[in-house]
Amino acid sequence: VGELDLTPYLGPCRVIHAIGVTPLVQWQHLAHAIDRALPPRVLVRTYERMPIDRFDDALAAYAPETIERLADLGVTLVGIDTASIDPADSKALDSHQVIRRRGLRVLENLVLDGKNLEGFVRLEDFVCDVPDIEDLVQVIEDLVHDLLNPVL
């Protein structure tokens, strides 16, 4: 984990609201917020209020074609406020396969409600509240470690 490049996780990002969209976030749900200034990180908010007390079997997920189009525009990280970028019942994990094939990074389970974040923000400014860059690097390393070594 200590050798993982943190660049994809730091810097400008765009939070796009697609609140209530289900089952798949399609390109037309994001198109209103896509322009020439699109940063390399895109996070999608689908919940008005994230259900932190239960698993949502009907979670919104990315359509694989949407991730392909974002990658074509230079996006290197996608995120979503649901438990997965694929539908909860997916066996093929098509969106995860696009992420793997295109070399993108992903953040899932982001709590984006309660914040007015739609538009352009810096990812590190709201993913965690830490006082300095060394602490931020540690938080990201811990996050990546947890993603690569899930507790079963």
C-alpha positions as a Markdown table, in Angstrom:
| # | Residue | x | y | z |
|---|---|---|---|---|
| 1 | Val | 0.0 | 0.0 | 0.0 |
| 2 | Gly | 2.9 | 2.4 | 0.8 |
| 3 | Glu | 3.9 | 2.4 | -2.9 |
| 4 | Leu | 0.4 | 3.1 | -4.2 |
| 5 | Asp | 0.2 | 6.3 | -6.2 |
| 6 | Leu | -2.1 | 8.7 | -4.4 |
| 7 | Thr | -2.4 | 11.1 | -7.3 |
| 8 | Pro | -5.8 | 9.8 | -8.5 |
| 9 | Tyr | -7.2 | 10.4 | -5.0 |
| 10 | Leu | -6.0 | 14.0 | -4.6 |
| 11 | Gly | -7.1 | 17.2 | -6.4 |
| 12 | Pro | -10.1 | 18.7 | -8.1 |
| 13 | Cys | -13.3 | 16.7 | -8.6 |
| 14 | Arg | -16.8 | 17.3 | -9.7 |
| 15 | Val | -19.8 | 16.2 | -7.7 |
| 16 | Ile | -22.8 | 15.5 | -9.9 |
| 17 | His | -26.3 | 15.2 | -8.5 |
| 18 | Ala | -28.3 | 12.3 | -9.9 |
| 19 | Ile | -30.6 | 12.1 | -6.9 |
| 20 | Gly | -33.2 | 9.4 | -7.2 |
| 21 | Val | -31.8 | 7.8 | -10.3 |
| 22 | Thr | -32.1 | 4.1 | -10.3 |
| 23 | Pro | -31.2 | 1.4 | -11.2 |
| 24 | Leu | -28.3 | 2.7 | -13.4 |
| 25 | Val | -26.7 | 6.1 | -13.7 |
| 26 | Gln | -26.8 | 6.7 | -17.4 |
| 27 | Trp | -24.9 | 9.3 | -19.4 |
| 28 | Gln | -28.0 | 11.5 | -19.7 |
| 29 | His | -28.1 | 11.8 | -15.9 |
| 30 | Leu | -24.6 | 13.3 | -15.9 |
| 31 | Ala | -24.6 | 15.3 | -19.1 |
| 32 | His | -25.8 | 18.5 | -17.5 |
| 33 | Ala | -22.6 | 18.7 | -15.5 |
| 34 | Ile | -20.1 | 17.7 | -18.2 |
| 35 | Asp | -18.0 | 20.4 | -19.9 |
| 36 | Arg | -14.5 | 21.1 | -21.1 |
| 37 | Ala | -13.3 | 21.8 | -17.5 |
| 38 | Leu | -14.3 | 18.4 | -16.3 |
| 39 | Pro | -11.7 | 17.4 | -13.7 |
| 40 | Pro | -10.2 | 13.8 | -13.6 |
| 41 | Arg | -12.4 | 12.9 | -10.7 |
| 42 | Val | -16.2 | 12.5 | -10.8 |
| 43 | Leu | -18.4 | 11.7 | -7.9 |
| 44 | Val | -22.1 | 11.0 | -8.2 |
| 45 | Arg | -24.7 | 11.6 | -5.5 |
| 46 | Thr | -27.8 | 9.5 | -5.9 |
| 47 | Tyr | -29.3 | 9.6 | -2.4 |
| 48 | Glu | -31.1 | 12.5 | -0.9 |
| 49 | Arg | -30.1 | 10.9 | 2.4 |
| 50 | Met | -27.7 | 7.8 | 2.4 |
| 51 | Pro | -29.2 | 4.9 | 4.3 |
| 52 | Ile | -26.3 | 4.4 | 6.7 |
| 53 | Asp | -28.3 | 2.0 | 8.9 |
| 54 | Arg | -29.1 | -0.6 | 6.3 |
| 55 | Phe | -28.0 | -2.1 | 3.0 |
| 56 | Asp | -29.9 | -0.8 | 0.0 |
| 57 | Asp | -30.7 | -3.7 | -2.3 |
| 58 | Ala | -32.0 | -1.3 | -4.9 |
| 59 | Leu | -28.9 | 0.9 | -4.9 |
| 60 | Ala | -28.1 | 3.0 | -7.9 |
| 61 | Ala | -25.1 | 1.9 | -9.9 |
| 62 | Tyr | -23.1 | 3.2 | -12.8 |
| 63 | Ala | -24.0 | 1.9 | -16.3 |
| 64 | Pro | -20.7 | 0.5 | -17.7 |
| 65 | Glu | -21.2 | 2.7 | -20.8 |
| 66 | Thr | -21.2 | 5.8 | -18.5 |
| 67 | Ile | -17.9 | 4.8 | -17.0 |
| 68 | Glu | -16.5 | 4.2 | -20.5 |
| 69 | Arg | -17.5 | 7.7 | -21.6 |
| 70 | Leu | -16.1 | 9.3 | -18.5 |
| 71 | Ala | -12.8 | 7.5 | -19.1 |
| 72 | Asp | -12.8 | 8.7 | -22.7 |
| 73 | Leu | -13.0 | 12.2 | -21.3 |
| 74 | Gly | -9.9 | 11.7 | -19.1 |
| 75 | Val | -11.6 | 10.8 | -15.9 |
| 76 | Thr | -9.3 | 8.7 | -13.7 |
| 77 | Leu | -11.5 | 8.2 | -10.6 |
| 78 | Val | -15.2 | 7.7 | -10.2 |
| 79 | Gly | -17.1 | 7.6 | -7.0 |
| 80 | Ile | -20.7 | 7.1 | -5.9 |
| 81 | Asp | -22.6 | 7.3 | -2.6 |
| 82 | Thr | -23.9 | 3.8 | -2.9 |
| 83 | Ala | -22.3 | 0.5 | -1.8 |
| 84 | Ser | -21.2 | -0.4 | -5.3 |
| 85 | Ile | -20.7 | 0.9 | -8.8 |
| 86 | Asp | -22.5 | -2.3 | -9.9 |
| 87 | Pro | -26.0 | -3.4 | -9.1 |
| 88 | Ala | -26.3 | -5.2 | -5.8 |
| 89 | Asp | -27.3 | -8.5 | -7.6 |
| 90 | Ser | -24.7 | -8.3 | -10.3 |
| 91 | Lys | -22.6 | -11.4 | -10.8 |
| 92 | Ala | -20.6 | -10.1 | -13.8 |
| 93 | Leu | -19.7 | -6.7 | -12.1 |
| 94 | Asp | -19.6 | -5.0 | -15.5 |
| 95 | Ser | -18.8 | -1.6 | -14.2 |
| 96 | His | -15.9 | -2.9 | -12.1 |
| 97 | Gln | -14.6 | -4.7 | -15.2 |
| 98 | Val | -14.5 | -1.4 | -17.0 |
| 99 | Ile | -12.7 | 0.2 | -14.1 |
| 100 | Arg | -10.1 | -2.6 | -14.2 |
| 101 | Arg | -9.7 | -2.6 | -17.9 |
| 102 | Arg | -9.4 | 1.2 | -18.2 |
| 103 | Gly | -7.1 | 1.6 | -15.2 |
| 104 | Leu | -9.5 | 3.9 | -13.2 |
| 105 | Arg | -9.8 | 4.2 | -9.5 |
| 106 | Val | -13.1 | 4.0 | -7.6 |
| 107 | Leu | -14.6 | 5.2 | -4.3 |
| 108 | Glu | -17.9 | 3.7 | -3.1 |
| 109 | Asn | -20.1 | 4.4 | 0.0 |
| 110 | Leu | -19.4 | 8.1 | 0.0 |
| 111 | Val | -21.6 | 10.1 | 2.3 |
| 112 | Leu | -22.5 | 13.1 | 0.1 |
| 113 | Asp | -25.8 | 14.2 | 1.7 |
| 114 | Gly | -26.0 | 17.1 | 4.1 |
| 115 | Lys | -23.4 | 19.0 | 2.0 |
| 116 | Asn | -23.8 | 21.4 | -0.8 |
| 117 | Leu | -21.1 | 19.9 | -3.0 |
| 118 | Glu | -22.6 | 19.8 | -6.5 |
| 119 | Gly | -20.1 | 21.2 | -8.9 |
| 120 | Phe | -16.3 | 21.7 | -8.5 |
| 121 | Val | -14.6 | 20.8 | -5.2 |
| 122 | Arg | -11.3 | 19.3 | -4.1 |
| 123 | Leu | -11.7 | 15.6 | -3.2 |
| 124 | Glu | -9.5 | 15.8 | -0.1 |
| 125 | Asp | -11.5 | 18.8 | 1.2 |
| 126 | Phe | -14.5 | 16.7 | 2.0 |
| 127 | Val | -13.7 | 13.0 | 2.0 |
| 128 | Cys | -11.9 | 13.5 | 5.3 |
| 129 | Asp | -11.3 | 16.4 | 7.7 |
| 130 | Val | -7.6 | 16.3 | 8.5 |
| 131 | Pro | -5.2 | 19.1 | 9.6 |
| 132 | Asp | -2.3 | 18.5 | 7.3 |
| 133 | Ile | -1.0 | 16.6 | 4.2 |
| 134 | Glu | 0.8 | 13.9 | 6.2 |
| 135 | Asp | -2.4 | 13.1 | 8.0 |
| 136 | Leu | -4.3 | 13.1 | 4.8 |
| 137 | Val | -1.8 | 10.7 | 3.2 |
| 138 | Gln | -2.2 | 8.4 | 6.2 |
| 139 | Val | -6.0 | 8.5 | 5.9 |
| 140 | Ile | -5.8 | 7.7 | 2.2 |
| 141 | Glu | -3.3 | 4.9 | 2.7 |
| 142 | Asp | -5.6 | 3.4 | 5.4 |
| 143 | Leu | -8.6 | 3.7 | 3.1 |
| 144 | Val | -6.7 | 2.0 | 0.2 |
| 145 | His | -5.4 | -0.7 | 2.6 |
| 146 | Asp | -9.0 | -1.4 | 3.7 |
| 147 | Leu | -10.2 | -1.6 | 0.1 |
| 148 | Leu | -7.5 | -4.0 | -0.9 |
| 149 | Asn | -7.8 | -6.1 | 2.3 |
| 150 | Pro | -11.6 | -6.4 | 3.1 |
| 151 | Val | -12.6 | -7.9 | 6.4 |
| 152 | Leu | -14.9 | -10.8 | 5.5 |
